[in-house]
mmCIF file of C-alpha atoms in Angstrom:
data_model
loop_
_atom_site.group_PDB
_atom_site.id
_atom_site.type_symbol
_atom_site.label_atom_id
_atom_site.label_comp_id
_atom_site.label_asym_id
_atom_site.label_seq_id
_atom_site.Cartn_x
_atom_site.Cartn_y
_atom_site.Cartn_z
ATOM 1 C CA MET E 7 -12.735 13.980 -3.967
ATOM 2 C CA GLU E 8 -13.326 12.689 -0.455
ATOM 3 C CA SER E 9 -10.659 10.113 0.318
ATOM 4 C CA LYS E 10 -12.650 8.544 3.161
ATOM 5 C CA CYS E 11 -15.559 7.784 0.879
ATOM 6 C CA LEU E 12 -13.265 6.107 -1.606
ATOM 7 C CA PHE E 13 -11.205 4.020 0.738
ATOM 8 C CA LEU E 14 -12.499 3.451 4.236
ATOM 9 C CA ASP E 15 -15.777 1.943 3.050
ATOM 10 C CA LEU E 16 -13.943 -0.936 1.374
ATOM 11 C CA PRO E 17 -14.424 -4.177 3.309
ATOM 12 C CA ASN E 18 -10.992 -5.804 3.250
ATOM 13 C CA PHE E 19 -7.546 -4.985 1.952
ATOM 14 C CA THR E 20 -4.642 -7.122 0.803
ATOM 15 C CA GLY E 21 -1.173 -6.280 -0.409
ATOM 16 C CA THR E 22 1.309 -7.960 -2.710
ATOM 17 C CA SER E 23 5.053 -7.521 -3.065
ATOM 18 C CA HIS E 24 8.075 -9.193 -4.600
ATOM 19 C CA THR E 25 9.358 -10.253 -1.184
ATOM 20 C CA GLY E 26 7.764 -13.240 0.513
ATOM 21 C CA GLY E 27 6.399 -14.582 -2.743
ATOM 22 C CA TYR E 28 3.188 -14.398 -4.746
ATOM 23 C CA SER E 29 0.470 -17.018 -4.380
ATOM 24 C CA HIS E 30 -2.234 -17.208 -7.018
ATOM 25 C CA ALA E 31 -4.311 -19.449 -4.754
ATOM 26 C CA ALA E 32 -4.089 -17.032 -1.824
ATOM 27 C CA VAL E 33 -5.218 -14.046 -3.918
ATOM 28 C CA VAL E 34 -8.127 -15.998 -5.411
ATOM 29 C CA HIS E 35 -9.051 -17.180 -1.905
ATOM 30 C CA ALA E 36 -8.926 -13.593 -0.618
ATOM 31 C CA LEU E 37 -11.262 -12.353 -3.335
ATOM 32 C CA LYS E 38 -13.616 -15.288 -3.677
ATOM 33 C CA ARG E 39 -14.018 -16.538 -0.117
ATOM 34 C CA CYS E 40 -12.854 -13.805 2.265
ATOM 35 C CA GLY E 41 -14.466 -10.692 0.799
ATOM 36 C CA TYR E 42 -11.269 -8.809 -0.014
ATOM 37 C CA ARG E 43 -11.873 -5.997 -2.452
ATOM 38 C CA LEU E 44 -8.698 -3.873 -2.422
ATOM 39 C CA ILE E 45 -5.603 -5.321 -4.082
ATOM 40 C CA ASP E 46 -2.365 -3.347 -3.713
ATOM 41 C CA THR E 47 0.593 -4.009 -5.999
ATOM 42 C CA ALA E 48 3.289 -2.181 -7.985
ATOM 43 C CA LYS E 49 5.029 -2.420 -11.335
ATOM 44 C CA ARG E 50 8.250 -3.045 -9.417
ATOM 45 C CA TYR E 51 6.900 -6.229 -7.825
ATOM 46 C CA GLY E 52 6.599 -7.955 -11.191
ATOM 47 C CA CYS E 53 3.299 -9.642 -10.363
ATOM 48 C CA GLU E 54 0.757 -7.450 -12.185
ATOM 49 C CA SER E 55 0.113 -10.072 -14.889
ATOM 50 C CA PHE E 56 -0.350 -12.751 -12.224
ATOM 51 C CA ILE E 57 -2.883 -10.558 -10.441
ATOM 52 C CA ALA E 58 -4.825 -10.290 -13.707
ATOM 53 C CA GLU E 59 -5.003 -14.095 -13.814
ATOM 54 C CA SER E 60 -6.114 -14.231 -10.178
ATOM 55 C CA LEU E 61 -8.845 -11.652 -10.778
ATOM 56 C CA ILE E 62 -10.233 -13.701 -13.646
ATOM 57 C CA ALA E 63 -10.068 -16.926 -11.637
ATOM 58 C CA SER E 64 -11.871 -15.305 -8.690
ATOM 59 C CA GLU E 65 -14.884 -14.464 -10.893
ATOM 60 C CA VAL E 66 -15.298 -11.213 -8.951
ATOM 61 C CA PRO E 67 -16.411 -8.438 -11.344
ATOM 62 C CA ARG E 68 -13.721 -5.876 -12.089
ATOM 63 C CA ASN E 69 -15.918 -3.001 -10.923
ATOM 64 C CA GLU E 70 -16.107 -4.559 -7.453
ATOM 65 C CA VAL E 71 -12.322 -4.618 -7.001
ATOM 66 C CA PHE E 72 -10.315 -1.549 -6.014
ATOM 67 C CA LEU E 73 -7.028 -2.048 -7.850
ATOM 68 C CA THR E 74 -3.910 -0.143 -6.811
ATOM 69 C CA THR E 75 -0.497 -0.065 -8.464
ATOM 70 C CA LYS E 76 2.563 2.169 -8.393
ATOM 71 C CA CYS E 77 5.057 3.850 -10.722
ATOM 72 C CA TRP E 78 8.760 3.197 -9.992
ATOM 73 C CA PRO E 79 11.053 6.303 -9.909
ATOM 74 C CA SER E 80 13.061 5.223 -12.963
ATOM 75 C CA ASP E 81 9.762 5.623 -14.886
ATOM 76 C CA TYR E 82 9.132 9.172 -13.641
ATOM 77 C CA GLY E 83 8.811 11.999 -16.141
ATOM 78 C CA CYS E 84 5.820 12.937 -18.295
ATOM 79 C CA LYS E 85 6.238 10.447 -21.148
ATOM 80 C CA ASP E 86 7.789 7.621 -19.137
ATOM 81 C CA THR E 87 5.141 7.774 -16.426
ATOM 82 C CA ARG E 88 2.336 7.542 -18.947
ATOM 83 C CA ALA E 89 4.088 4.656 -20.695
ATOM 84 C CA ALA E 90 4.535 2.874 -17.352
ATOM 85 C CA PHE E 91 0.849 3.412 -16.576
ATOM 86 C CA GLU E 92 -0.227 1.918 -19.902
ATOM 87 C CA SER E 93 2.095 -1.032 -19.329
ATOM 88 C CA SER E 94 0.554 -1.655 -15.892
ATOM 89 C CA CYS E 95 -2.955 -1.488 -17.333
ATOM 90 C CA LYS E 96 -2.054 -4.008 -20.026
ATOM 91 C CA LYS E 97 -0.483 -6.428 -17.534
ATOM 92 C CA LEU E 98 -3.400 -6.073 -15.107
ATOM 93 C CA GLY E 99 -5.880 -6.576 -17.925
ATOM 94 C CA THR E 100 -7.793 -3.386 -17.195
ATOM 95 C CA GLU E 101 -8.634 -0.118 -18.919
ATOM 96 C CA TYR E 102 -8.370 1.881 -15.706
ATOM 97 C CA ILE E 103 -6.639 1.850 -12.317
ATOM 98 C CA ASP E 104 -8.554 2.726 -9.164
ATOM 99 C CA LEU E 105 -5.510 4.227 -7.420
ATOM 100 C CA TYR E 106 -2.215 5.040 -9.146
ATOM 101 C CA MET E 107 0.714 6.104 -6.980
ATOM 102 C CA LEU E 108 4.294 7.351 -7.159
ATOM 103 C CA HIS E 109 6.260 4.611 -5.393
ATOM 104 C CA TRP E 110 9.007 6.742 -3.789
ATOM 105 C CA PRO E 111 9.971 10.430 -3.589
ATOM 106 C CA ASN E 112 13.400 9.569 -5.048
ATOM 107 C CA VAL E 113 14.286 10.523 -8.616
ATOM 108 C CA PRO E 114 17.112 9.257 -10.857
ATOM 109 C CA ALA E 115 20.543 10.739 -10.101
ATOM 110 C CA TRP E 116 20.767 12.355 -13.529
ATOM 111 C CA VAL E 117 17.840 14.665 -12.700
ATOM 112 C CA THR E 118 19.157 18.178 -11.934
ATOM 113 C CA ASP E 119 15.921 19.709 -10.623
ATOM 114 C CA ARG E 120 14.203 17.141 -8.372
ATOM 115 C CA GLU E 121 11.292 19.379 -7.411
ATOM 116 C CA SER E 122 10.313 20.251 -10.980
ATOM 117 C CA PHE E 123 10.762 16.653 -12.065
ATOM 118 C CA LEU E 124 8.456 15.375 -9.331
ATOM 119 C CA GLN E 125 5.918 18.104 -10.067
ATOM 120 C CA ASP E 126 5.908 17.275 -13.786
ATOM 121 C CA THR E 127 5.498 13.604 -12.988
ATOM 122 C CA TRP E 128 2.619 14.381 -10.650
ATOM 123 C CA ARG E 129 1.002 16.453 -13.382
ATOM 124 C CA THR E 130 0.878 13.308 -15.512
ATOM 125 C CA LEU E 131 -1.117 11.575 -12.761
ATOM 126 C CA GLU E 132 -3.455 14.565 -12.617
ATOM 127 C CA LEU E 133 -4.018 14.272 -16.376
ATOM 128 C CA LEU E 134 -4.777 10.570 -16.039
ATOM 129 C CA LEU E 135 -7.346 11.532 -13.407
ATOM 130 C CA ASP E 136 -8.841 14.151 -15.749
ATOM 131 C CA GLU E 137 -9.044 11.517 -18.481
ATOM 132 C CA GLU E 138 -10.795 9.117 -16.061
ATOM 133 C CA ARG E 139 -8.081 6.503 -16.546
ATOM 134 C CA VAL E 140 -7.630 6.513 -12.757
ATOM 135 C CA ARG E 141 -10.146 7.051 -9.967
ATOM 136 C CA ALA E 142 -7.615 8.389 -7.477
ATOM 137 C CA VAL E 143 -3.945 9.375 -7.373
ATOM 138 C CA GLY E 144 -1.471 9.096 -4.542
ATOM 139 C CA VAL E 145 2.074 8.638 -3.333
ATOM 140 C CA SER E 146 3.992 6.115 -1.288
ATOM 141 C CA ASN E 147 6.779 6.622 1.238
ATOM 142 C CA PHE E 148 6.549 10.428 1.105
ATOM 143 C CA PHE E 149 7.557 12.469 4.149
ATOM 144 C CA GLU E 150 6.264 15.975 4.896
ATOM 145 C CA ASP E 151 8.973 17.729 2.852
ATOM 146 C CA ASP E 152 8.307 15.447 -0.094
ATOM 147 C CA LEU E 153 4.585 16.116 0.063
ATOM 148 C CA ASP E 154 5.222 19.856 0.224
ATOM 149 C CA ILE E 155 6.930 19.670 -3.168
ATOM 150 C CA LEU E 156 3.673 18.475 -4.693
ATOM 151 C CA LEU E 157 1.351 20.592 -2.570
ATOM 152 C CA ASN E 158 3.165 23.759 -3.627
ATOM 153 C CA ASN E 159 2.319 23.257 -7.285
ATOM 154 C CA CYS E 160 -0.526 20.778 -7.708
ATOM 155 C CA SER E 161 -4.085 20.960 -8.966
ATOM 156 C CA VAL E 162 -5.020 17.755 -7.158
ATOM 157 C CA VAL E 163 -3.804 16.986 -3.644
ATOM 158 C CA PRO E 164 -2.636 13.360 -3.330
ATOM 159 C CA HIS E 165 -5.576 11.280 -2.199
ATOM 160 C CA VAL E 166 -3.340 8.756 -0.428
ATOM 161 C CA ASN E 167 0.106 8.485 1.161
ATOM 162 C CA GLN E 168 1.095 4.858 1.720
ATOM 163 C CA CYS E 169 3.875 4.265 4.275
ATOM 164 C CA GLU E 170 5.093 1.648 6.701
ATOM 165 C CA PHE E 171 2.796 1.620 9.718
ATOM 166 C CA HIS E 172 2.651 -0.537 12.840
ATOM 167 C CA PRO E 173 3.007 0.132 16.598
ATOM 168 C CA LEU E 174 6.827 0.141 16.397
ATOM 169 C CA CYS E 175 6.787 2.503 13.402
ATOM 170 C CA ASN E 176 4.068 5.062 14.025
ATOM 171 C CA PRO E 177 4.862 8.384 12.287
ATOM 172 C CA THR E 178 2.455 10.544 14.253
ATOM 173 C CA GLU E 179 3.629 13.880 12.845
ATOM 174 C CA LEU E 180 3.400 12.616 9.273
ATOM 175 C CA ARG E 181 -0.095 11.276 9.907
ATOM 176 C CA LYS E 182 -1.106 14.593 11.426
ATOM 177 C CA PHE E 183 0.270 16.396 8.363
ATOM 178 C CA CYS E 184 -1.742 14.110 6.089
ATOM 179 C CA ILE E 185 -4.922 14.678 8.086
ATOM 180 C CA GLU E 186 -4.445 18.449 7.927
ATOM 181 C CA ASN E 187 -4.046 18.263 4.140
ATOM 182 C CA LYS E 188 -6.901 15.759 3.635
ATOM 183 C CA ILE E 189 -4.559 12.991 2.492
ATOM 184 C CA GLN E 190 -5.685 9.489 3.441
ATOM 185 C CA PHE E 191 -2.892 7.598 5.239
ATOM 186 C CA GLU E 192 -2.437 3.971 4.211
ATOM 187 C CA GLY E 193 -0.148 1.545 6.037
ATOM 188 C CA TYR E 194 1.907 -1.373 4.768
ATOM 189 C CA CYS E 195 3.692 -3.956 6.956
ATOM 190 C CA PRO E 196 0.958 -3.750 9.627
ATOM 191 C CA LEU E 197 2.400 -6.855 11.302
ATOM 192 C CA GLY E 198 5.995 -5.628 11.099
ATOM 193 C CA ASN E 199 6.819 -8.696 8.957
ATOM 194 C CA GLY E 200 5.695 -10.823 11.880
ATOM 195 C CA LYS E 201 8.254 -9.343 14.248
ATOM 196 C CA ILE E 202 5.637 -7.772 16.534
ATOM 197 C CA LEU E 203 3.388 -10.796 16.966
ATOM 198 C CA GLN E 204 5.250 -12.009 20.059
ATOM 199 C CA GLU E 205 5.281 -8.656 21.847
ATOM 200 C CA ASP E 206 3.733 -9.099 25.310
ATOM 201 C CA THR E 207 1.541 -6.024 24.951
ATOM 202 C CA VAL E 208 0.077 -7.282 21.686
ATOM 203 C CA LYS E 209 -0.474 -10.821 22.983
ATOM 204 C CA CYS E 210 -2.185 -9.566 26.136
ATOM 205 C CA ILE E 211 -4.643 -7.403 24.188
ATOM 206 C CA ALA E 212 -5.293 -10.272 21.778
ATOM 207 C CA ASN E 213 -6.114 -12.543 24.695
ATOM 208 C CA ASN E 214 -8.541 -9.947 26.085
ATOM 209 C CA HIS E 215 -10.557 -10.049 22.866
ATOM 210 C CA GLY E 216 -10.185 -13.714 21.956
ATOM 211 C CA LYS E 217 -8.340 -12.610 18.831
ATOM 212 C CA THR E 218 -4.894 -13.256 17.369
ATOM 213 C CA PRO E 219 -2.004 -10.778 17.634
ATOM 214 C CA ALA E 220 -2.230 -10.209 13.865
ATOM 215 C CA GLN E 221 -5.898 -9.275 14.127
ATOM 216 C CA VAL E 222 -5.156 -6.837 16.966
ATOM 217 C CA LEU E 223 -2.435 -5.126 14.916
ATOM 218 C CA ILE E 224 -4.686 -4.755 11.880
ATOM 219 C CA ARG E 225 -7.516 -3.475 14.088
ATOM 220 C CA TRP E 226 -5.116 -0.944 15.640
ATOM 221 C CA SER E 227 -4.496 0.489 12.169
ATOM 222 C CA ILE E 228 -8.194 0.609 11.359
ATOM 223 C CA ASP E 229 -9.033 2.293 14.668
ATOM 224 C CA HIS E 230 -6.462 4.951 13.753
ATOM 225 C CA HIS E 231 -8.406 5.469 10.484
ATOM 226 C CA VAL E 232 -5.450 4.060 8.575
ATOM 227 C CA ILE E 233 -6.049 1.691 5.673
ATOM 228 C CA SER E 234 -4.187 -1.510 6.484
ATOM 229 C CA ILE E 235 -2.874 -3.761 3.701
ATOM 230 C CA PRO E 236 -1.664 -7.006 5.274
ATOM 231 C CA LYS E 237 -0.087 -9.618 3.038
ATOM 232 C CA SER E 238 0.101 -13.388 3.320
ATOM 233 C CA THR E 239 0.602 -16.260 0.909
ATOM 234 C CA GLN E 240 -1.110 -18.680 3.324
ATOM 235 C CA GLU E 241 -4.844 -19.041 2.849
ATOM 236 C CA HIS E 242 -5.663 -19.493 6.540
ATOM 237 C CA ARG E 243 -3.719 -16.327 7.370
ATOM 238 C CA VAL E 244 -5.567 -14.432 4.628
ATOM 239 C CA LYS E 245 -8.845 -15.485 6.246
ATOM 240 C CA GLU E 246 -7.570 -14.590 9.732
ATOM 241 C CA ASN E 247 -6.494 -11.136 8.575
ATOM 242 C CA SER E 248 -9.994 -10.438 7.268
ATOM 243 C CA GLU E 249 -11.777 -11.211 10.541
ATOM 244 C CA VAL E 250 -11.194 -7.859 12.191
ATOM 245 C CA PHE E 251 -14.536 -6.091 11.825
ATOM 246 C CA ASP E 252 -16.353 -7.685 14.760
ATOM 247 C CA PHE E 253 -14.445 -5.930 17.541
ATOM 248 C CA LYS E 254 -12.811 -2.627 18.462
ATOM 249 C CA LEU E 255 -9.895 -1.853 20.732
ATOM 250 C CA LYS E 256 -10.521 0.024 23.951
ATOM 251 C CA ARG E 257 -9.020 3.485 24.358
ATOM 252 C CA GLU E 258 -6.533 2.227 26.952
ATOM 253 C CA GLU E 259 -5.496 -0.595 24.626
ATOM 254 C CA MET E 260 -4.903 1.855 21.793
ATOM 255 C CA ASP E 261 -2.807 3.967 24.170
ATOM 256 C CA GLN E 262 -0.742 0.938 25.195
ATOM 257 C CA LEU E 263 0.053 0.147 21.570
ATOM 258 C CA ASP E 264 0.706 3.814 20.791
ATOM 259 C CA ARG E 265 3.285 3.971 23.582
ATOM 260 C CA MET E 266 5.376 1.094 22.273
ATOM 261 C CA PRO E 267 9.000 2.006 21.411
ATOM 262 C CA GLN E 268 9.643 3.273 17.903
ATOM 263 C CA ASN E 269 12.454 0.859 17.126
ATOM 264 C CA LEU E 270 11.481 -1.233 14.103
ATOM 265 C CA THR E 271 11.620 -0.161 10.470
ATOM 266 C CA ILE E 272 11.190 -2.904 7.908
ATOM 267 C CA MET E 273 11.771 -0.818 4.791
ATOM 268 C CA ASP E 274 15.364 0.375 4.425
ATOM 269 C CA ARG E 275 15.011 3.720 2.672
ATOM 270 C CA SER E 276 18.783 4.087 2.352
ATOM 271 C CA THR E 277 18.873 1.452 -0.394
ATOM 272 C CA ILE E 278 16.252 2.982 -2.673
ATOM 273 C CA GLN E 279 18.395 5.521 -4.501
ATOM 274 C CA TYR E 280 20.892 2.831 -5.479
ATOM 275 C CA LYS E 281 18.051 0.643 -6.762
ATOM 276 C CA VAL E 282 16.668 3.536 -8.796
ATOM 277 C CA ASP E 283 20.039 4.287 -10.398
ATOM 278 C CA ASN E 284 21.048 0.646 -10.889
ATOM 279 C CA PRO E 285 17.804 -0.934 -12.069
ATOM 280 C CA LEU E 286 17.155 -4.637 -12.068
ATOM 281 C CA PRO E 287 14.196 -6.216 -13.904
ATOM 282 C CA ASP E 288 10.782 -5.746 -12.309
ATOM 283 C CA GLY E 289 10.019 -8.720 -10.115
ATOM 284 C CA TYR E 290 13.670 -9.776 -9.840
ATOM 285 C CA ARG E 291 12.984 -11.093 -6.322
ATOM 286 C CA LEU E 292 9.564 -12.551 -7.030
ATOM 287 C CA ASN E 293 8.981 -16.102 -5.841
ATOM 288 C CA LEU E 294 5.857 -17.721 -7.240
ATOM 289 C CA ILE E 295 4.380 -19.977 -4.591
ATOM 290 C CA LYS E 296 2.564 -23.025 -5.927
ATOM 291 C CA PRO E 297 -0.096 -25.036 -4.100
ATOM 292 C CA PRO E 298 1.323 -28.107 -2.291
ATOM 293 C CA HIS E 299 -0.115 -30.550 -4.871
ATOM 294 C CA GLU E 300 1.656 -28.866 -7.798
ATOM 295 C CA PRO E 301 5.194 -29.961 -8.832
#
């Protein structure tokens, strides 16, 4: 399966998470008025059922939406992964998932053979692909060594590896590894949670193009052939984030952004193992954002 055909032809991409809140209105706006067609979520975020409601409200046909969700490590293992997949399908109101991913390379502490456990879990995703319950399978937050565990014993190479990606967190060697193994790289936090928007380099390039810093950062990802999944609960920001297909960055501008210091990581990987071994309910941090007119 050619990852580029599946993913890079999609018009717009939006992400969800349990941090920063979930806005039904913003997701409907993204689908109905801004042309978004890729929705990224995860069982862990606790918003799959809300996305199902937003999809219905948008009136966009299911076959026009590329729906992505992820399996949390405490649900790894042949039976548990399949059960988690079925649960996600039920909450999302769909019979199939377009892209199903392993959320982290971590496994529960009780697992004695991590490599075999990950390989068995991955085999479940391969079976779901064989059964046409998913259109593509992938991973999230996997480094080269983690990917090697799967590549050494898989029938299907991961179609996608989703990781943090912005000019201050640009894993060039990992991206090169993915390219060499025909794994599509996908980037979350393209705006660095807003912490890069005031960087002089970014603002200068934005001014050159008559664009916003956010649009420049998303365009930088796209020009690196990286799928970018920006997230916002504000409708005007959702629209702004979609208006990135009418310009391209110059080579020297790409180089300027590429040379920025690698000194910002939003996702703290050191906390994940504890969260896997001491589980809290899915969506425990989810804040549902209501429109201003609602009580």
